[in-house]
mmCIF file with all atom_site columns, C-alpha atoms in Angstrom:
data_model
loop_
_atom_site.group_PDB
_atom_site.id
_atom_site.type_symbol
_atom_site.label_atom_id
_atom_site.label_alt_id
_atom_site.label_comp_id
_atom_site.label_asym_id
_atom_site.label_entity_id
_atom_site.label_seq_id
_atom_site.pdbx_PDB_ins_code
_atom_site.Cartn_x
_atom_site.Cartn_y
_atom_site.Cartn_z
_atom_site.occupancy
_atom_site.B_iso_or_equiv
_atom_site.pdbx_formal_charge
_atom_site.auth_seq_id
_atom_site.auth_comp_id
_atom_site.auth_asym_id
_atom_site.auth_atom_id
_atom_site.pdbx_PDB_model_num
ATOM 1   C CA . ASN A 1 1   ? 0.012   -0.005 -0.055 1.00 0.00 ? 1234 ASN A CA 1
ATOM 2   C CA . ALA A 1 2   ? 1.380   3.292  -0.984 1.00 0.00 ? 1235 ALA A CA 1
ATOM 3   C CA . ARG A 1 3   ? 1.273   6.068  1.399  1.00 0.00 ? 1236 ARG A CA 1
ATOM 4   C CA . ILE A 1 4   ? -0.273  9.445  0.100  1.00 0.00 ? 1237 ILE A CA 1
ATOM 5   C CA . GLU A 1 5   ? 1.275   12.214 1.361  1.00 0.00 ? 1238 GLU A CA 1
ATOM 6   C CA . PRO A 1 6   ? -0.454  15.820 1.443  1.00 0.00 ? 1239 PRO A CA 1
ATOM 7   C CA . THR A 1 7   ? 0.666   18.051 -0.981 1.00 0.00 ? 1240 THR A CA 1
ATOM 8   C CA . ASP A 1 8   ? -0.150  21.681 -2.033 1.00 0.00 ? 1241 ASP A CA 1
ATOM 9   C CA . ALA A 1 9   ? -1.704  20.108 -5.365 1.00 0.00 ? 1242 ALA A CA 1
ATOM 10  C CA . ASN A 1 10  ? -3.907  17.941 -3.069 1.00 0.00 ? 1243 ASN A CA 1
ATOM 11  C CA . ALA A 1 11  ? -4.882  20.972 -0.949 1.00 0.00 ? 1244 ALA A CA 1
ATOM 12  C CA . ASN A 1 12  ? -6.767  22.654 -4.042 1.00 0.00 ? 1245 ASN A CA 1
ATOM 13  C CA . THR A 1 13  ? -8.583  19.394 -5.185 1.00 0.00 ? 1246 THR A CA 1
ATOM 14  C CA . LYS A 1 14  ? -12.428 19.877 -5.287 1.00 0.00 ? 1247 LYS A CA 1
ATOM 15  C CA . ARG A 1 15  ? -13.994 17.633 -2.516 1.00 0.00 ? 1248 ARG A CA 1
ATOM 16  C CA . PRO A 1 16  ? -16.913 15.732 -3.712 1.00 0.00 ? 1249 PRO A CA 1
ATOM 17  C CA . ASN A 1 17  ? -20.389 16.900 -2.893 1.00 0.00 ? 1250 ASN A CA 1
ATOM 18  C CA . VAL A 1 18  ? -21.191 14.639 0.172  1.00 0.00 ? 1251 VAL A CA 1
ATOM 19  C CA . ASN A 1 19  ? -24.540 16.383 0.650  1.00 0.00 ? 1252 ASN A CA 1
ATOM 20  C CA . LYS A 1 20  ? -26.388 15.459 -2.587 1.00 0.00 ? 1253 LYS A CA 1
ATOM 21  C CA . TYR A 1 21  ? -28.830 12.958 -1.189 1.00 0.00 ? 1254 TYR A CA 1
ATOM 22  C CA . LYS A 1 22  ? -31.325 14.288 1.302  1.00 0.00 ? 1255 LYS A CA 1
ATOM 23  C CA . SER A 1 23  ? -30.686 11.452 3.770  1.00 0.00 ? 1256 SER A CA 1
ATOM 24  C CA . GLN A 1 24  ? -27.298 12.793 4.291  1.00 0.00 ? 1257 GLN A CA 1
ATOM 25  C CA . ARG A 1 25  ? -28.496 16.547 4.906  1.00 0.00 ? 1258 ARG A CA 1
ATOM 26  C CA . SER A 1 26  ? -28.961 15.634 8.613  1.00 0.00 ? 1259 SER A CA 1
ATOM 27  C CA . ILE A 1 27  ? -27.436 16.313 11.841 1.00 0.00 ? 1260 ILE A CA 1
ATOM 28  C CA . LEU A 1 28  ? -26.823 13.388 14.394 1.00 0.00 ? 1261 LEU A CA 1
ATOM 29  C CA . SER A 1 29  ? -26.607 13.765 17.849 1.00 0.00 ? 1262 SER A CA 1
ATOM 30  C CA . SER A 1 30  ? -26.090 11.566 21.023 1.00 0.00 ? 1263 SER A CA 1
ATOM 31  C CA . ARG A 1 31  ? -27.231 14.171 23.474 1.00 0.00 ? 1264 ARG A CA 1
ATOM 32  C CA . LYS A 1 32  ? -30.370 13.271 25.313 1.00 0.00 ? 1265 LYS A CA 1
ATOM 33  C CA . SER A 1 33  ? -30.944 16.834 25.720 1.00 0.00 ? 1266 SER A CA 1
ATOM 34  C CA . ASP A 1 34  ? -31.289 17.351 21.989 1.00 0.00 ? 1267 ASP A CA 1
ATOM 35  C CA . VAL A 1 35  ? -34.574 15.216 21.900 1.00 0.00 ? 1268 VAL A CA 1
ATOM 36  C CA . MET A 1 36  ? -38.061 16.149 23.261 1.00 0.00 ? 1269 MET A CA 1
ATOM 37  C CA . PRO A 1 37  ? -40.742 13.639 23.979 1.00 0.00 ? 1270 PRO A CA 1
ATOM 38  C CA . LYS A 1 38  ? -43.114 15.653 21.487 1.00 0.00 ? 1271 LYS A CA 1
ATOM 39  C CA . ASP A 1 39  ? -40.580 15.424 18.778 1.00 0.00 ? 1272 ASP A CA 1
ATOM 40  C CA . ILE A 1 40  ? -40.133 11.545 19.116 1.00 0.00 ? 1273 ILE A CA 1
ATOM 41  C CA . ASN A 1 41  ? -43.928 11.087 19.192 1.00 0.00 ? 1274 ASN A CA 1
ATOM 42  C CA . ASP A 1 42  ? -44.238 13.130 15.749 1.00 0.00 ? 1275 ASP A CA 1
ATOM 43  C CA . LEU A 1 43  ? -41.488 11.088 14.266 1.00 0.00 ? 1276 LEU A CA 1
ATOM 44  C CA . PHE A 1 44  ? -43.377 7.796  15.666 1.00 0.00 ? 1277 PHE A CA 1
ATOM 45  C CA . THR A 1 45  ? -46.709 9.059  13.939 1.00 0.00 ? 1278 THR A CA 1
ATOM 46  C CA . ARG A 1 46  ? -44.843 9.663  10.536 1.00 0.00 ? 1279 ARG A CA 1
ATOM 47  C CA . SER A 1 47  ? -43.278 6.268  11.035 1.00 0.00 ? 1280 SER A CA 1
ATOM 48  C CA . GLY A 1 48  ? -46.618 4.433  11.394 1.00 0.00 ? 1281 GLY A CA 1
ATOM 49  C CA . TRP A 1 49  ? -46.157 3.749  15.292 1.00 0.00 ? 1282 TRP A CA 1
ATOM 50  C CA . GLU A 1 50  ? -48.585 5.066  17.956 1.00 0.00 ? 1283 GLU A CA 1
ATOM 51  C CA . PRO A 1 51  ? -47.360 7.861  20.056 1.00 0.00 ? 1284 PRO A CA 1
ATOM 52  C CA . ARG A 1 52  ? -46.529 7.303  23.773 1.00 0.00 ? 1285 ARG A CA 1
ATOM 53  C CA . ASP A 1 53  ? -47.138 9.424  27.080 1.00 0.00 ? 1286 ASP A CA 1
ATOM 54  C CA . GLU A 1 54  ? -44.676 12.385 27.036 1.00 0.00 ? 1287 GLU A CA 1
ATOM 55  C CA . ASP A 1 55  ? -44.012 11.842 30.744 1.00 0.00 ? 1288 ASP A CA 1
ATOM 56  C CA . GLN A 1 56  ? -42.942 8.133  29.975 1.00 0.00 ? 1289 GLN A CA 1
ATOM 57  C CA . TRP A 1 57  ? -40.665 9.223  27.405 1.00 0.00 ? 1290 TRP A CA 1
ATOM 58  C CA . LYS A 1 58  ? -38.955 11.728 29.868 1.00 0.00 ? 1291 LYS A CA 1
ATOM 59  C CA . THR A 1 59  ? -38.469 8.759  32.071 1.00 0.00 ? 1292 THR A CA 1
ATOM 60  C CA . ALA A 1 60  ? -37.213 6.454  29.249 1.00 0.00 ? 1293 ALA A CA 1
ATOM 61  C CA . LEU A 1 61  ? -34.689 9.105  28.257 1.00 0.00 ? 1294 LEU A CA 1
ATOM 62  C CA . GLU A 1 62  ? -33.429 9.556  31.623 1.00 0.00 ? 1295 GLU A CA 1
ATOM 63  C CA . HIS A 1 63  ? -32.753 5.866  32.215 1.00 0.00 ? 1296 HIS A CA 1
ATOM 64  C CA . SER A 1 64  ? -31.332 5.245  28.686 1.00 0.00 ? 1297 SER A CA 1
ATOM 65  C CA . PHE A 1 65  ? -27.722 4.306  28.346 1.00 0.00 ? 1298 PHE A CA 1
ATOM 66  C CA . CYS A 1 66  ? -27.426 5.922  24.931 1.00 0.00 ? 1299 CYS A CA 1
ATOM 67  C CA . VAL A 1 67  ? -29.610 8.038  22.569 1.00 0.00 ? 1300 VAL A CA 1
ATOM 68  C CA . VAL A 1 68  ? -28.947 8.834  18.808 1.00 0.00 ? 1301 VAL A CA 1
ATOM 69  C CA . SER A 1 69  ? -31.128 11.229 17.074 1.00 0.00 ? 1302 SER A CA 1
ATOM 70  C CA . ALA A 1 70  ? -31.130 12.880 13.403 1.00 0.00 ? 1303 ALA A CA 1
ATOM 71  C CA . ARG A 1 71  ? -32.472 15.983 12.559 1.00 0.00 ? 1304 ARG A CA 1
ATOM 72  C CA . LEU A 1 72  ? -32.903 17.611 9.076  1.00 0.00 ? 1305 LEU A CA 1
ATOM 73  C CA . PHE A 1 73  ? -30.357 20.480 8.788  1.00 0.00 ? 1306 PHE A CA 1
ATOM 74  C CA . LYS A 1 74  ? -32.839 23.107 7.201  1.00 0.00 ? 1307 LYS A CA 1
ATOM 75  C CA . THR A 1 75  ? -35.969 22.498 9.069  1.00 0.00 ? 1308 THR A CA 1
ATOM 76  C CA . GLN A 1 76  ? -34.535 20.604 12.311 1.00 0.00 ? 1309 GLN A CA 1
ATOM 77  C CA . THR A 1 77  ? -37.366 18.242 12.042 1.00 0.00 ? 1310 THR A CA 1
ATOM 78  C CA . LEU A 1 78  ? -36.440 14.721 13.859 1.00 0.00 ? 1311 LEU A CA 1
ATOM 79  C CA . VAL A 1 79  ? -36.140 12.339 11.028 1.00 0.00 ? 1312 VAL A CA 1
ATOM 80  C CA . GLY A 1 80  ? -34.424 9.508  13.163 1.00 0.00 ? 1313 GLY A CA 1
ATOM 81  C CA . PHE A 1 81  ? -34.294 8.101  16.782 1.00 0.00 ? 1314 PHE A CA 1
ATOM 82  C CA . VAL A 1 82  ? -32.899 5.223  18.535 1.00 0.00 ? 1315 VAL A CA 1
ATOM 83  C CA . ARG A 1 83  ? -32.046 4.519  22.242 1.00 0.00 ? 1316 ARG A CA 1
ATOM 84  C CA . ALA A 1 84  ? -30.372 1.700  24.119 1.00 0.00 ? 1317 ALA A CA 1
ATOM 85  C CA . THR A 1 85  ? -30.289 0.438  27.667 1.00 0.00 ? 1318 THR A CA 1
ATOM 86  C CA . SER A 1 86  ? -27.397 -1.485 28.971 1.00 0.00 ? 1319 SER A CA 1
ATOM 87  C CA . ASP A 1 87  ? -26.242 -3.533 32.377 1.00 0.00 ? 1320 ASP A CA 1
ATOM 88  C CA . LEU A 1 88  ? -22.822 -1.632 31.743 1.00 0.00 ? 1321 LEU A CA 1
ATOM 89  C CA . ALA A 1 89  ? -21.207 -5.285 31.646 1.00 0.00 ? 1322 ALA A CA 1
ATOM 90  C CA . LEU A 1 90  ? -22.216 -7.686 29.146 1.00 0.00 ? 1323 LEU A CA 1
ATOM 91  C CA . ASN A 1 91  ? -25.517 -6.776 27.463 1.00 0.00 ? 1324 ASN A CA 1
ATOM 92  C CA . ALA A 1 92  ? -27.369 -3.792 25.716 1.00 0.00 ? 1325 ALA A CA 1
ATOM 93  C CA . THR A 1 93  ? -30.646 -3.511 23.959 1.00 0.00 ? 1326 THR A CA 1
ATOM 94  C CA . ILE A 1 94  ? -31.716 -1.314 21.170 1.00 0.00 ? 1327 ILE A CA 1
ATOM 95  C CA . TRP A 1 95  ? -35.119 0.230  21.548 1.00 0.00 ? 1328 TRP A CA 1
ATOM 96  C CA . ASP A 1 96  ? -37.546 2.535  19.687 1.00 0.00 ? 1329 ASP A CA 1
ATOM 97  C CA . LEU A 1 97  ? -35.740 2.558  16.299 1.00 0.00 ? 1330 LEU A CA 1
ATOM 98  C CA . ALA A 1 98  ? -37.652 4.984  14.231 1.00 0.00 ? 1331 ALA A CA 1
ATOM 99  C CA . VAL A 1 99  ? -36.836 6.743  10.846 1.00 0.00 ? 1332 VAL A CA 1
ATOM 100 C CA . ASP A 1 100 ? -39.086 9.114  8.947  1.00 0.00 ? 1333 ASP A CA 1
ATOM 101 C CA . GLU A 1 101 ? -40.652 7.067  6.066  1.00 0.00 ? 1334 GLU A CA 1
ATOM 102 C CA . SER A 1 102 ? -40.817 9.889  3.772  1.00 0.00 ? 1335 SER A CA 1
ATOM 103 C CA . LEU A 1 103 ? -36.909 10.006 3.434  1.00 0.00 ? 1336 LEU A CA 1
ATOM 104 C CA . PRO A 1 104 ? -35.071 8.501  0.451  1.00 0.00 ? 1337 PRO A CA 1
ATOM 105 C CA . ASP A 1 105 ? -33.529 5.088  0.740  1.00 0.00 ? 1338 ASP A CA 1
#
């Protein structure tokens, strides 16, 4: 394998357009504070799931080990969500994986 060293010529190379697909025009976050129960319920509704009690969502988020969310950059609409619980030793479980069905593949 040849190693490619940065050069002045490489510095001026045009970068590919990584945002040409709508699905790539999102912001990912792993902060629980970036997700509100109302936003999750809105996403669940768009994903064909039943919304849940907002107080239960607050408790679920507080007790989740990890939360990952995706929002569209332009509108800040929540378009993806998943959370995980863990025993912090051997096992973890993925919960509530939802993706907005209107997004492209």
